[in-house]
Amino acid sequence: MIGTSLGLFVFTFVAGPPVAQADVLLDLVSDDLGRAHGAGPSLRPTGDVPALGPRLEQDDVLLLSLLELRREGRRVFSTPFNALDGFGDGPVDPADTTSPGGRPTLGGNGRVLRVNGLDSQTCVECHGMLSTRSIPPTFAVGGHGGMAASAMPGTRELDVDDGAANGFAFFDGRLINPPFLFGSGGVELLAKEMTRELQALKAQAEANPGTSVVLVTKGVNFGKLLYDDVLDEFDTSGIVGLDPDLVVRPFGRKGDNATVRRFALGAMPFHHGIEPAELTDDLDGDGVPDPGIDIDADGDGVFNEILPGELSALHVFAVLTEKPRVQPASSSSMRGLQRFQDAGCATCHLPVLETDTTLLPIAFPEVETDPDANVFREVELLGGAAGFNTNGAGGLRIALFSDLKRHHMGAALEESTGGALDPWFVTARLWGLADTAPYMHDGRALTIREAILAHGGEAAAAAAAFQAFQAFPTGDQLDLVAFLERLRTPLDPNADL
């Protein structure tokens, strides 16, 4: 008898020709573990082994075809991490029980916290719905999430039984309803081009001390900037809807991540306790793991939990998910678009922004103020997997319905973390709207009408105009609904994988 182990399972074969035995074993291993870089779904290991399977270094990324790289990214995005991958935090850190690395677990279960992260094994748990409009719902890797998938970062206090008699369940964190990834490449390309132009305007301000420079890019006004050559400093008090470093950050409800990769660098440790090596092993601050350095920063017994190459693959997969679609226009929906504009919604929800090029630069390590630094690959967004359309001038039309700018949304939507950004949110992208209820940053709006009426602050006038619109003839209201119902998610994203 000949035995071999695979994880916890032992396969025993009757003695026979060595080649035949090897073939049988190879078939079993292939069926269990799937195919590296192969098409279609693969099966994760079922024994006590890391779930992620074959590891991917940054040098490996440079050797893969684009299709192989996207498949690897989907694998990283979809793998349910376990403790041998590094899932979870290590020992509780009494000095900081809130940040990733030293958080407690719920009821001492040893793995899951749920309220402040450690809330999922895989990205697709929260990003897996294609449409909640269809009954039953449809699913796709990279989709949005429902209420049960919402994250609660930073939460330390949760008054579930309203012991403080507030009339509501107070909590001091955030509640974030997960958006989809579809069309992320177009969003990232817009942001990088806007950042590049804003950095040029900053240089213009420095070259002309005492002269205010208006910060307008792609028709979006971010205020003004002044350079004082006596004090050798910039006056950033005139900047609006943007951080003082003039980097456009379209990802995250607060507009705090410039790229998908940057978002993933925070999401991996927060949601899964998976620590990126480019953060833990970068001692000299250049964004790259230092040679020979393997640091288990959270003390869970695992290092190199997610490698730069794996995050690069995830990045490429995400930015090449297909863009949302717009259904063909009807006369009613065209009238609805006019109503949308008349109400002032299009002031912030800009229907279309255009890029200057069709190629998205992918970099490692990233330099947020310089989108052209350390680019290792450019991916084409025109047609193909991403599916964007040309603007006829060398770039793309991105019909996202957003200005990628932060706005003050009023007291009713203000979060309760105590931070300066509590009432500020980046303008939500409306593409895919019809398929992605619930709405708003925390999923509080179950219908489109509720979402519109919840607007306050800078958007209060648009909400008031819409409220007045409710008294208009039913036909006018139906026109607006007809327009918004044209904004759909893609039919079959990543079908070629």
Coordinates of C-alpha atoms in Angstrom, one line a residue:
M1 CA 0.0 0.0 0.0
I2 CA 1.2 3.5 -0.8
G3 CA -0.2 6.5 1.2
T4 CA 0.3 10.3 0.7
S5 CA -1.2 13.2 2.6
L6 CA -2.8 16.3 1.3
G7 CA -3.7 18.6 4.2
L8 CA -5.6 16.5 6.7
F9 CA -6.6 13.9 4.2
V10 CA -4.7 10.7 3.4
F11 CA -5.1 9.0 0.1
T12 CA -4.1 5.3 -0.1
F13 CA -3.6 3.5 -3.4
V14 CA -3.2 -0.2 -4.2
A15 CA 0.3 -0.9 -5.4
G16 CA 0.6 -0.6 -9.2
P17 CA 2.8 0.8 -11.9
P18 CA 4.6 4.0 -10.5
V19 CA 3.4 6.2 -13.4
A20 CA -0.2 5.2 -13.0
Q21 CA 0.0 5.9 -9.3
A22 CA 1.5 9.3 -9.9
D23 CA -1.2 10.1 -12.5
V24 CA -4.0 9.3 -10.0
L25 CA -2.4 11.4 -7.3
L26 CA -1.9 14.3 -9.8
D27 CA -5.5 14.1 -10.7
L28 CA -6.6 14.3 -7.1
V29 CA -4.3 17.2 -6.3
S30 CA -5.5 19.1 -9.4
D31 CA -9.1 18.6 -8.5
D32 CA -8.6 19.8 -5.0
L33 CA -6.4 22.8 -5.6
G34 CA -7.4 24.1 -9.0
R35 CA -5.1 25.3 -11.7
A36 CA -2.6 28.1 -11.2
H37 CA -3.4 31.0 -13.6
G38 CA -6.2 28.8 -15.1
A39 CA -9.6 29.7 -16.4
G40 CA -12.8 29.2 -14.5
P41 CA -13.3 28.6 -10.8
S42 CA -10.9 26.5 -8.8
L43 CA -11.3 24.7 -5.5
R44 CA -9.4 25.9 -2.4
P45 CA -7.5 23.4 -0.2
T46 CA -9.7 21.7 2.4
G47 CA -7.1 20.6 4.9
D48 CA -5.2 22.6 7.5
V49 CA -3.1 24.6 4.9
P50 CA -3.2 28.2 3.8
A51 CA -6.2 28.9 1.6
L52 CA -4.5 31.3 -0.7
G53 CA -2.5 28.7 -2.4
P54 CA 0.3 29.6 -4.8
R55 CA 2.0 32.8 -3.7
L56 CA 2.7 35.7 -6.2
E57 CA 5.7 37.9 -5.9
Q58 CA 5.9 41.3 -7.7
D59 CA 8.5 39.9 -10.1
D60 CA 6.0 37.1 -11.0
V61 CA 3.5 39.8 -11.9
L62 CA 5.8 41.1 -14.6
L63 CA 5.8 37.7 -16.3
L64 CA 2.1 37.1 -16.5
S65 CA -0.2 37.9 -19.3
L66 CA -3.0 40.4 -18.6
L67 CA -5.5 37.6 -18.6
E68 CA -3.4 35.5 -16.2
L69 CA -2.9 38.5 -13.9
R70 CA -6.7 39.2 -13.8
R71 CA -7.4 35.6 -12.9
E72 CA -4.8 35.8 -10.1
G73 CA -6.4 39.0 -8.8
R74 CA -9.8 37.3 -8.8
R75 CA -8.3 34.4 -6.9
V76 CA -6.9 36.8 -4.2
F77 CA -10.2 38.7 -4.1
S78 CA -12.2 35.5 -3.7
T79 CA -10.1 33.4 -1.4
P80 CA -11.6 32.8 2.1
F81 CA -8.5 33.4 4.3
N82 CA -7.8 31.1 7.3
A83 CA -5.5 31.4 10.3
L84 CA -2.6 29.8 8.4
D85 CA -2.9 32.7 5.9
G86 CA -2.8 35.1 8.8
F87 CA -6.5 35.7 9.2
G88 CA -7.2 37.5 12.5
D89 CA -5.2 39.7 14.9
G90 CA -2.7 38.4 17.4
P91 CA -2.8 39.0 21.1
V92 CA -4.9 41.9 22.4
D93 CA -2.9 45.1 22.6
P94 CA -4.0 46.9 25.8
A95 CA -2.6 50.1 24.5
D96 CA -4.7 50.0 21.4
T97 CA -7.6 47.6 21.2
T98 CA -9.2 49.4 18.2
S99 CA -6.6 49.4 15.4
P100 CA -5.9 46.3 13.3
G101 CA -3.3 44.0 14.9
G102 CA -4.4 44.0 18.6
R103 CA -8.2 43.9 18.6
P104 CA -10.1 41.6 20.9
T105 CA -12.5 39.0 19.4
L106 CA -16.3 38.8 20.1
G107 CA -16.9 36.7 23.2
G108 CA -13.3 35.5 23.1
N109 CA -14.0 33.3 20.0
G110 CA -10.5 33.8 18.9
R111 CA -11.2 34.8 15.3
V112 CA -14.1 37.2 14.7
L113 CA -14.9 40.7 16.1
R114 CA -17.5 41.8 13.5
V115 CA -18.3 45.3 15.0
N116 CA -14.9 46.9 14.2
G117 CA -13.5 44.6 11.5
L118 CA -12.4 41.0 11.5
D119 CA -15.8 40.6 9.9
S120 CA -15.2 38.5 6.8
Q121 CA -12.9 35.8 5.4
T122 CA -12.9 37.1 1.8
C123 CA -13.5 40.3 -0.2
V124 CA -16.4 38.7 -2.1
E125 CA -18.4 38.3 1.1
C126 CA -19.1 42.0 1.1
H127 CA -18.7 42.7 -2.6
G128 CA -20.7 40.0 -4.3
M129 CA -24.1 41.3 -5.4
L130 CA -24.7 42.1 -9.0
S131 CA -28.4 43.2 -8.6
T132 CA -30.7 43.4 -5.7
R133 CA -33.4 44.6 -8.1
S134 CA -33.9 41.2 -9.6
I135 CA -35.8 38.5 -7.6
P136 CA -34.0 36.4 -6.6
P137 CA -30.9 38.7 -6.6
T138 CA -28.0 38.0 -8.9
F139 CA -24.4 37.7 -7.9
A140 CA -21.0 38.6 -9.3
V141 CA -17.5 38.9 -7.9
G142 CA -16.8 42.6 -7.3
G143 CA -20.4 43.6 -6.7
H144 CA -22.0 45.6 -3.9
G145 CA -23.2 44.4 -0.5
G146 CA -26.5 44.5 1.4
M147 CA -27.1 45.6 5.0
A148 CA -25.7 42.5 6.5
A149 CA -22.4 43.1 4.8
S150 CA -22.0 46.6 6.2
A151 CA -18.8 47.4 8.1
M152 CA -18.6 49.3 11.4
P153 CA -15.0 50.7 11.6
G154 CA -13.8 52.5 14.7
T155 CA -16.7 51.4 16.8
R156 CA -15.9 51.1 20.5
E157 CA -19.3 51.9 22.0
L158 CA -22.6 50.5 20.8
D159 CA -25.7 51.3 22.9
V160 CA -27.9 48.6 21.5
D161 CA -30.6 48.9 24.1
D162 CA -30.6 52.7 24.2
G163 CA -29.5 52.7 27.8
A164 CA -28.7 56.4 27.4
A165 CA -32.3 57.1 26.5
N166 CA -31.3 58.9 23.3
G167 CA -34.2 57.5 21.3
F168 CA -31.7 55.7 19.1
A169 CA -28.9 53.2 19.4
F170 CA -25.8 55.4 19.7
F171 CA -22.5 54.2 18.5
D172 CA -19.2 56.0 18.0
G173 CA -18.0 54.4 14.8
R174 CA -19.1 54.3 11.2
L175 CA -21.6 52.2 9.3
I176 CA -20.5 51.6 5.7
N177 CA -22.6 49.9 3.0
P178 CA -20.2 48.2 0.5
P179 CA -20.2 49.6 -3.0
F180 CA -19.3 47.7 -6.1
L181 CA -16.0 47.7 -8.0
F182 CA -17.5 47.8 -11.5
G183 CA -15.9 50.6 -13.6
S184 CA -13.1 51.2 -11.0
G185 CA -10.5 51.6 -13.7
G186 CA -12.3 54.6 -15.2
V187 CA -12.7 56.2 -11.8
E188 CA -9.0 55.7 -11.0
L189 CA -7.9 57.0 -14.3
L190 CA -10.0 60.2 -13.9
A191 CA -8.6 60.7 -10.4
K192 CA -5.0 60.3 -11.5
E193 CA -5.4 62.7 -14.4
M194 CA -7.1 65.2 -12.0
T195 CA -4.3 64.8 -9.5
R196 CA -1.7 65.3 -12.2
E197 CA -3.3 68.6 -13.3
L198 CA -3.8 69.8 -9.7
Q199 CA -0.1 69.2 -9.0
A200 CA 0.8 71.3 -12.0
L201 CA -1.5 74.1 -10.7
K202 CA 0.4 73.9 -7.4
A203 CA 3.7 74.3 -9.2
Q204 CA 2.1 77.3 -11.0
A205 CA 1.1 78.8 -7.7
E206 CA 4.7 78.4 -6.3
A207 CA 6.1 80.0 -9.4
N208 CA 3.8 83.0 -8.9
P209 CA 3.9 83.9 -5.2
G210 CA 1.0 86.1 -3.9
T211 CA -1.2 85.1 -6.8
S212 CA -4.3 82.9 -6.2
V213 CA -4.5 80.0 -8.5
V214 CA -8.0 78.6 -9.2
L215 CA -8.0 74.8 -8.8
V216 CA -10.2 73.6 -11.6
T217 CA -9.7 70.2 -13.3
K218 CA -12.1 68.5 -15.7
G219 CA -14.7 71.2 -14.9
V220 CA -14.6 70.5 -11.1
N221 CA -13.7 73.5 -8.9
F222 CA -11.6 72.6 -5.8
G223 CA -11.1 76.2 -4.7
K224 CA -7.9 78.2 -4.8
L225 CA -4.3 78.0 -3.7
L226 CA -1.8 80.7 -2.8
Y227 CA 1.9 80.5 -2.2
D228 CA 3.7 82.8 0.2
D229 CA 7.4 83.1 -0.7
V230 CA 8.2 85.1 2.5
L231 CA 7.0 82.3 4.7
D232 CA 7.9 79.7 2.1
E233 CA 4.5 77.9 2.5
F234 CA 1.2 77.4 0.8
D235 CA -2.0 78.9 2.0
T236 CA -4.4 75.9 1.6
S237 CA -7.3 77.6 3.4
G238 CA -9.1 78.1 0.1
I239 CA -9.1 74.4 -1.0
V240 CA -12.5 72.8 -0.9
G241 CA -13.6 69.2 -1.1
L242 CA -10.1 67.9 -1.2
D243 CA -7.1 67.4 1.0
P244 CA -4.3 70.0 1.1
D245 CA -2.0 67.7 -0.8
L246 CA -4.2 68.1 -3.9
V247 CA -4.6 64.4 -4.4
V248 CA -8.0 63.3 -5.7
R249 CA -9.1 60.3 -3.7
P250 CA -12.3 58.8 -5.2
F251 CA -12.4 55.5 -3.2
G252 CA -14.1 55.1 0.2
R253 CA -17.2 57.0 1.2
K254 CA -15.1 59.8 2.6
G255 CA -12.9 60.1 -0.5
D256 CA -9.8 58.9 1.4
N257 CA -8.1 56.5 -1.0
A258 CA -6.5 57.5 -4.3
T259 CA -6.4 54.0 -5.9
V260 CA -7.8 50.5 -5.5
R261 CA -4.5 49.3 -4.1
R262 CA -4.5 52.0 -1.5
F263 CA -7.9 51.0 -0.4
A264 CA -6.9 47.3 -0.2
L265 CA -3.9 48.2 2.0
G266 CA -6.4 49.3 4.6
A267 CA -9.1 46.8 3.9
M268 CA -7.0 43.7 4.2
P269 CA -5.9 44.2 7.8
F270 CA -9.2 45.8 8.9
H271 CA -11.6 43.1 7.5
H272 CA -9.4 40.0 7.6
G273 CA -6.5 40.8 9.8
I274 CA -4.3 40.1 6.7
E275 CA -1.2 42.4 7.0
P276 CA 0.4 43.6 3.7
A277 CA 4.1 42.9 3.6
E278 CA 4.7 46.3 1.9
L279 CA 3.6 47.9 5.2
T280 CA 5.0 45.5 7.8
D281 CA 8.4 44.9 6.2
D282 CA 9.2 48.4 4.8
L283 CA 11.7 49.7 7.3
D284 CA 13.2 52.4 5.1
G285 CA 9.9 54.0 4.1
D286 CA 10.2 53.5 0.3
G287 CA 6.9 51.4 0.0
V288 CA 8.7 48.2 -0.8
P289 CA 9.4 45.3 1.6
D290 CA 13.1 45.3 2.6
P291 CA 15.1 42.2 1.6
G292 CA 15.4 39.6 4.3
I293 CA 12.8 41.3 6.5
D294 CA 9.9 39.2 7.6
I295 CA 7.9 40.8 10.4
D296 CA 4.9 39.3 12.1
A297 CA 3.6 42.7 13.2
D298 CA 0.3 41.5 14.7
G299 CA 2.0 38.5 16.5
D300 CA -0.4 35.9 15.1
G301 CA 2.5 33.6 14.1
V302 CA 2.3 34.4 10.3
F303 CA 4.3 36.9 8.2
N304 CA 4.2 37.8 4.6
E305 CA 0.4 37.5 4.9
I306 CA -0.3 39.3 1.6
L307 CA 2.6 40.0 -0.8
P308 CA 3.0 43.1 -3.1
G309 CA 2.5 40.9 -6.2
E310 CA -0.8 39.6 -4.8
L311 CA -2.0 43.2 -4.2
S312 CA -0.9 44.1 -7.7
A313 CA -2.9 41.3 -9.2
L314 CA -6.0 42.3 -7.1
H315 CA -5.5 45.9 -8.3
V316 CA -5.4 44.9 -11.9
F317 CA -8.5 42.6 -11.5
A318 CA -10.5 45.4 -9.9
V319 CA -9.7 48.1 -12.4
L320 CA -10.7 45.9 -15.3
T321 CA -14.1 44.9 -13.9
E322 CA -16.6 46.0 -16.5
K323 CA -18.2 49.4 -16.3
P324 CA -21.9 49.8 -15.4
R325 CA -24.3 50.1 -18.3
V326 CA -26.9 52.6 -19.3
Q327 CA -30.0 51.1 -20.9
P328 CA -31.2 52.7 -24.2
A329 CA -33.0 56.0 -23.8
S330 CA -36.8 56.5 -24.2
S331 CA -38.6 59.8 -24.6
S332 CA -39.7 59.5 -21.0
S333 CA -36.2 58.9 -19.6
M334 CA -34.8 61.8 -21.7
R335 CA -37.4 64.1 -20.1
G336 CA -36.3 62.6 -16.7
L337 CA -32.7 63.6 -17.3
Q338 CA -33.9 67.1 -17.9
R339 CA -35.8 67.0 -14.6
F340 CA -32.6 65.6 -12.9
Q341 CA -30.7 68.6 -14.2
D342 CA -33.4 71.2 -13.4
A343 CA -33.5 70.0 -9.8
G344 CA -29.7 70.8 -9.5
C345 CA -28.7 67.1 -9.0
A346 CA -26.2 67.3 -11.9
T347 CA -24.3 70.1 -10.1
C348 CA -22.5 67.4 -8.1
H349 CA -23.6 64.2 -9.8
L350 CA -21.9 65.2 -13.1
P351 CA -23.3 62.8 -15.7
V352 CA -20.0 62.4 -17.6
L353 CA -16.3 63.2 -17.0
E354 CA -13.7 62.5 -19.8
T355 CA -10.2 61.3 -19.6
D356 CA -7.3 62.4 -21.8
T357 CA -6.1 58.9 -22.5
T358 CA -7.4 55.3 -22.5
L359 CA -4.4 53.8 -20.6
L360 CA -4.5 53.4 -16.8
P361 CA -1.0 53.4 -15.2
I362 CA -0.6 50.7 -12.5
A363 CA 2.3 51.5 -10.1
F364 CA 4.2 49.8 -7.3
P365 CA 5.2 51.4 -5.0
E366 CA 2.6 54.2 -5.5
V367 CA 3.4 57.9 -5.0
E368 CA 0.0 59.5 -4.6
T369 CA 1.1 63.0 -5.7
D370 CA 2.8 61.6 -8.8
P371 CA 0.6 59.1 -10.7
D372 CA 3.5 58.5 -13.2
A373 CA 6.0 57.2 -10.6
N374 CA 7.0 53.5 -10.6
V375 CA 4.5 52.4 -13.2
F376 CA 5.0 48.7 -14.0
R377 CA 2.1 48.2 -16.4
E378 CA -0.5 50.2 -18.3
V379 CA -3.9 48.6 -18.9
E380 CA -6.2 49.5 -21.7
L381 CA -9.7 50.6 -20.6
L382 CA -11.2 51.2 -24.1
G383 CA -13.4 48.3 -25.0
G384 CA -12.2 45.0 -23.8
A385 CA -12.9 43.8 -20.2
A386 CA -13.4 47.4 -18.8
G387 CA -15.7 48.3 -21.7
F388 CA -15.4 52.1 -21.7
N389 CA -16.3 54.1 -24.8
T390 CA -14.1 56.6 -26.6
N391 CA -14.7 60.4 -26.3
G392 CA -13.4 60.8 -29.9
A393 CA -10.5 62.8 -28.7
G394 CA -8.1 60.1 -27.5
G395 CA -9.7 59.6 -24.1
L396 CA -12.8 57.9 -22.6
R397 CA -16.3 59.0 -21.6
I398 CA -16.9 58.0 -18.0
A399 CA -20.6 58.2 -17.3
L400 CA -20.2 57.9 -13.5
F401 CA -22.5 60.8 -12.3
S402 CA -20.0 62.2 -9.8
D403 CA -17.6 65.0 -9.4
L404 CA -15.2 63.0 -7.2
K405 CA -15.3 65.8 -4.7
R406 CA -16.2 65.9 -1.0
H407 CA -19.3 67.8 0.1
H408 CA -20.8 68.7 3.4
M409 CA -24.0 66.7 3.6
G410 CA -25.6 68.2 6.7
A411 CA -26.3 67.2 10.3
A412 CA -28.8 64.4 9.5
L413 CA -26.1 62.4 7.6
E414 CA -23.2 63.4 9.9
E415 CA -21.3 60.4 11.4
S416 CA -20.5 60.2 15.1
T417 CA -16.7 59.5 15.2
G418 CA -15.8 62.9 16.4
G419 CA -13.6 63.4 13.3
A420 CA -13.4 66.5 11.1
L421 CA -14.8 64.5 8.1
D422 CA -18.0 63.3 9.9
P423 CA -20.4 65.4 7.8
W424 CA -18.3 65.1 4.6
F425 CA -18.8 62.5 1.8
V426 CA -17.4 62.2 -1.7
T427 CA -20.2 62.5 -4.2
A428 CA -21.7 59.0 -4.8
R429 CA -21.4 57.6 -8.3
L430 CA -24.9 57.0 -9.5
W431 CA -24.0 54.5 -12.3
G432 CA -25.6 51.1 -11.5
L433 CA -28.1 52.9 -9.2
A434 CA -31.2 50.9 -10.3
D435 CA -29.6 47.5 -9.2
T436 CA -27.8 48.5 -6.0
A437 CA -30.3 49.3 -3.2
P438 CA -30.0 50.1 -0.3
Y439 CA -28.6 53.6 -0.7
M440 CA -26.5 56.2 1.1
H441 CA -23.2 55.6 2.8
D442 CA -24.9 53.5 5.6
G443 CA -27.7 51.9 3.6
R444 CA -30.4 53.9 5.4
A445 CA -32.3 54.7 2.3
L446 CA -34.3 51.7 0.9
T447 CA -35.6 53.6 -2.1
I448 CA -34.2 56.2 -4.5
R449 CA -36.8 58.7 -3.2
E450 CA -35.6 58.3 0.4
A451 CA -32.0 58.7 -0.7
I452 CA -32.7 62.0 -2.5
L453 CA -34.7 63.4 0.4
A454 CA -32.0 62.5 2.9
H455 CA -29.6 65.0 1.2
G456 CA -28.7 68.0 3.3
G457 CA -25.9 70.6 3.7
E458 CA -24.6 71.5 0.3
A459 CA -27.2 69.3 -1.4
A460 CA -30.2 70.6 0.5
A461 CA -31.3 72.8 -2.4
A462 CA -31.4 69.8 -4.7
A463 CA -33.4 67.8 -2.1
A464 CA -35.8 70.7 -1.6
A465 CA -36.3 71.0 -5.4
F466 CA -37.0 67.3 -5.5
Q467 CA -39.5 67.5 -2.6
A468 CA -41.3 70.3 -4.5
F469 CA -41.2 68.1 -7.5
Q470 CA -43.4 65.5 -5.6
A471 CA -46.3 67.9 -6.1
F472 CA -45.8 67.9 -9.9
P473 CA -47.9 65.8 -12.3
T474 CA -47.4 62.0 -11.9
G475 CA -46.1 61.8 -15.5
D476 CA -43.1 64.1 -14.6
Q477 CA -42.3 62.0 -11.6
L478 CA -42.4 58.9 -13.7
D479 CA -40.0 60.5 -16.2
L480 CA -37.4 60.9 -13.5
V481 CA -37.8 57.3 -12.3
A482 CA -37.5 56.2 -16.0
F483 CA -34.2 58.0 -16.3
L484 CA -32.7 56.6 -13.0
E485 CA -33.8 53.1 -13.9
R486 CA -31.6 53.2 -17.0
L487 CA -28.5 53.2 -14.7
R488 CA -27.7 49.5 -14.4
T489 CA -24.9 47.2 -13.4
P490 CA -23.1 45.2 -16.1
L491 CA -24.9 42.1 -17.4
D492 CA -22.0 39.6 -16.9
P493 CA -18.8 41.2 -15.5
N494 CA -15.6 39.2 -15.9
A495 CA -17.3 36.8 -18.2
D496 CA -14.0 36.2 -20.1
L497 CA -12.3 34.9 -16.9

